Short mmCIF file of C-alpha atoms in Angstrom, two decimals:
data_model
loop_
_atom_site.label_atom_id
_atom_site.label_comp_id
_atom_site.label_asym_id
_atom_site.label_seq_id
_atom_site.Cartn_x
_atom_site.Cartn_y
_atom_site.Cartn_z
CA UNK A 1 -24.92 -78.18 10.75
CA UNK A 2 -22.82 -77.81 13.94
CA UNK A 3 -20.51 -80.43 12.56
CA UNK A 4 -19.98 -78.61 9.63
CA UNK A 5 -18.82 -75.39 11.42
CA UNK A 6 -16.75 -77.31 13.82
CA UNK A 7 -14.99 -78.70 10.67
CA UNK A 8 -14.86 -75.56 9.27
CA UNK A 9 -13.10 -73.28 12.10
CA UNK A 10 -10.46 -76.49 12.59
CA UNK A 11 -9.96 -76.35 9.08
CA UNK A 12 -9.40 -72.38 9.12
CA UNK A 13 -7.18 -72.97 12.17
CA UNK A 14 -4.96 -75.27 10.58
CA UNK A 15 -4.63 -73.58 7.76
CA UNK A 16 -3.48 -70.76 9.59
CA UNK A 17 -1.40 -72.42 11.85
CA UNK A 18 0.51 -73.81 8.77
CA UNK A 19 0.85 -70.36 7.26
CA UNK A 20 2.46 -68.58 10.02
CA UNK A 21 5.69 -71.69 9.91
CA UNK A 22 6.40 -70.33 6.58
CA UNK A 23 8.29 -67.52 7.41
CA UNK A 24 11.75 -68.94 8.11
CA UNK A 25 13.67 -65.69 9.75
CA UNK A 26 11.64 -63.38 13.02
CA UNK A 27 13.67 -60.10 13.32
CA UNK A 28 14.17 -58.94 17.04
CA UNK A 29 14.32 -55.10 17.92
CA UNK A 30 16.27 -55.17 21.29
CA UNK A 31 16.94 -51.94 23.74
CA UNK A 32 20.08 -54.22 24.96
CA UNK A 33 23.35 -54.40 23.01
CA UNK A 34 25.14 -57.24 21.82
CA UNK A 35 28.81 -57.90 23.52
CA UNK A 36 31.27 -57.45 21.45
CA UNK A 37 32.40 -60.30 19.15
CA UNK A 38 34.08 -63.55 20.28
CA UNK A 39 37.26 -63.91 18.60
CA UNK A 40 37.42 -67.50 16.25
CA UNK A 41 39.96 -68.32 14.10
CA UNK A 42 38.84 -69.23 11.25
CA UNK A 43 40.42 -72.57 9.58
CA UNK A 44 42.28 -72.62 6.95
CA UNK A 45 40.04 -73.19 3.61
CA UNK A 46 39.82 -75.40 0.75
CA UNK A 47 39.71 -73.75 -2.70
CA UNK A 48 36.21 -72.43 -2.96
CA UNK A 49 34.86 -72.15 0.41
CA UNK A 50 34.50 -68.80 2.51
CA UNK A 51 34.54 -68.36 6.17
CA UNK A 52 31.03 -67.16 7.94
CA UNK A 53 31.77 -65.27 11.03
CA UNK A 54 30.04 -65.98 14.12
CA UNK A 55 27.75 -63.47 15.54
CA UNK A 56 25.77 -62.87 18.45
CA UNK A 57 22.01 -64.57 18.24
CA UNK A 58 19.04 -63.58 20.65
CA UNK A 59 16.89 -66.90 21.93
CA UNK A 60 15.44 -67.34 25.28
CA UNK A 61 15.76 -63.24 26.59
CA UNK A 62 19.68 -63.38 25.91
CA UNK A 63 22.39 -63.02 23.22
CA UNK A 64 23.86 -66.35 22.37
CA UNK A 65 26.95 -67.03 20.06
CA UNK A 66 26.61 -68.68 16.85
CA UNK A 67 29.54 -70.27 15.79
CA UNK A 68 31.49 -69.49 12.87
CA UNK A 69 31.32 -71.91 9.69
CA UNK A 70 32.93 -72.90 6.35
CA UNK A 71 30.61 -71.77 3.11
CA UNK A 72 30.85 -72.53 -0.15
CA UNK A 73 31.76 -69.54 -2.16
CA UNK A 74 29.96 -68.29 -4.93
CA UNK A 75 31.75 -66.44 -7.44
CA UNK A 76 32.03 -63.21 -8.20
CA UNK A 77 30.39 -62.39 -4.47
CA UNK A 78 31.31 -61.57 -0.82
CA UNK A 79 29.92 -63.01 2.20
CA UNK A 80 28.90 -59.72 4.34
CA UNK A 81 28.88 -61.33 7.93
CA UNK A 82 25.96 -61.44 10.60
CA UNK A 83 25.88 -57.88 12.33
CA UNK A 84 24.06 -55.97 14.83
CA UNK A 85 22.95 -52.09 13.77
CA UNK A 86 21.96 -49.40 15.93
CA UNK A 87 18.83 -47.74 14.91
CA UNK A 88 16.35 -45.30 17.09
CA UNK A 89 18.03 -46.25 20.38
CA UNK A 90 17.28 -50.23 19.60
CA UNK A 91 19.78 -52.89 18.29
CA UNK A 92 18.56 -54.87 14.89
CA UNK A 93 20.09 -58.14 13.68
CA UNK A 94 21.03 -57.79 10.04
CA UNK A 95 21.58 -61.26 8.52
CA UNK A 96 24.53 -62.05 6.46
CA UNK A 97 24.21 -62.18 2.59
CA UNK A 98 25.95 -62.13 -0.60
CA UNK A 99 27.15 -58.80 -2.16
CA UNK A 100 28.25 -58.93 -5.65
CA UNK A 101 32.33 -58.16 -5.42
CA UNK A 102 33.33 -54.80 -6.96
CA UNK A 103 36.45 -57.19 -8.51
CA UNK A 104 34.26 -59.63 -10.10
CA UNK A 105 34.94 -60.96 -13.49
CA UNK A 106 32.19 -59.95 -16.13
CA UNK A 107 30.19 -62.49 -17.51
CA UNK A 108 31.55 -64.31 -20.43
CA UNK A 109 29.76 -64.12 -23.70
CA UNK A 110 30.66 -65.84 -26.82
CA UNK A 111 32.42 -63.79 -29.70
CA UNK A 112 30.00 -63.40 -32.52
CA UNK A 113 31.17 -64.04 -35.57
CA UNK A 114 32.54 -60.88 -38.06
CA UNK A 115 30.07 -60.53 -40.77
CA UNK A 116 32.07 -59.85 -44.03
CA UNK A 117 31.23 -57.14 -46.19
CA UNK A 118 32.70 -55.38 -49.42
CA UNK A 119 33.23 -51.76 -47.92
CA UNK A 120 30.41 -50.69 -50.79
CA UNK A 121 32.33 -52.32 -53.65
CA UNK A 122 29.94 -54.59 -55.16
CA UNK A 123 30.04 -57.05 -57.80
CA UNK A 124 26.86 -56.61 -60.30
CA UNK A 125 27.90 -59.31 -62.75
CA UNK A 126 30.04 -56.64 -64.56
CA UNK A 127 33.88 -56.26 -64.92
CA UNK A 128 33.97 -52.78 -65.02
CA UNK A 129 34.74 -52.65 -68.85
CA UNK A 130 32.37 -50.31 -70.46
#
């Protein structure tokens, strides 16, 4: 019987333990501000990529700069960079995303075929000859 709960409470633990790796991103509410901004220059691109800004990272009790990369752009979006936002007094790391670009191309749809019709004239098998 002890076995059994032994196995069962490591199995529980594990489980657990497993769960809590899932979650890929840990937002940080800090009292200290970010510096400002390194300055990169970004390389010039290849048709289809977008530059990712670097931004300032917390790890360890301090702010540590993430460098800028090359992205593959996807179209009809913009790449809305790593920031930090000032909210209550506390500084919160917003991660960069894709925003759908106000100048995007709508989607393309195929033309449908015009369906004929006889603007009410109809032929009922008689010539018109009374």
């Amino acid at each position: 019987m002890k076995h059994t709960n032994l196995l069962r409470s490591l199995v529980l633990s594990l489980a657990l333990a497993a769960g809590t790796t899932a979650f890929a991103q840990i937002n940080f509410n800090l009292v200290v501000a970010p510096p400002a901004p390194l300055n990169e220059v970004a390389p010039s691109l290849a048709p289809g990529q977008t530059w990712a800004p670097g931004y300032w990272a917390w790890n360890n009790g301090q702010h540590v700069w993430v460098r800028g990369r090359t992205m593959v752009q996807r179209e009809g979006y913009l790449w809305v960079p790593d920031r930090w936002v000032e909210q209550g007094g506390t500084y919160v790391r917003q991660p960069g995303r894709w925003e759908r670009s106000l100048e995007a191309k709508p989607p393309k749809y195929k033309k449908m075929k015009k369906l004929k019709h006889d603007n009410g004239r109809r032929n009922h098998g008689n010539s018109g000859k009374g």
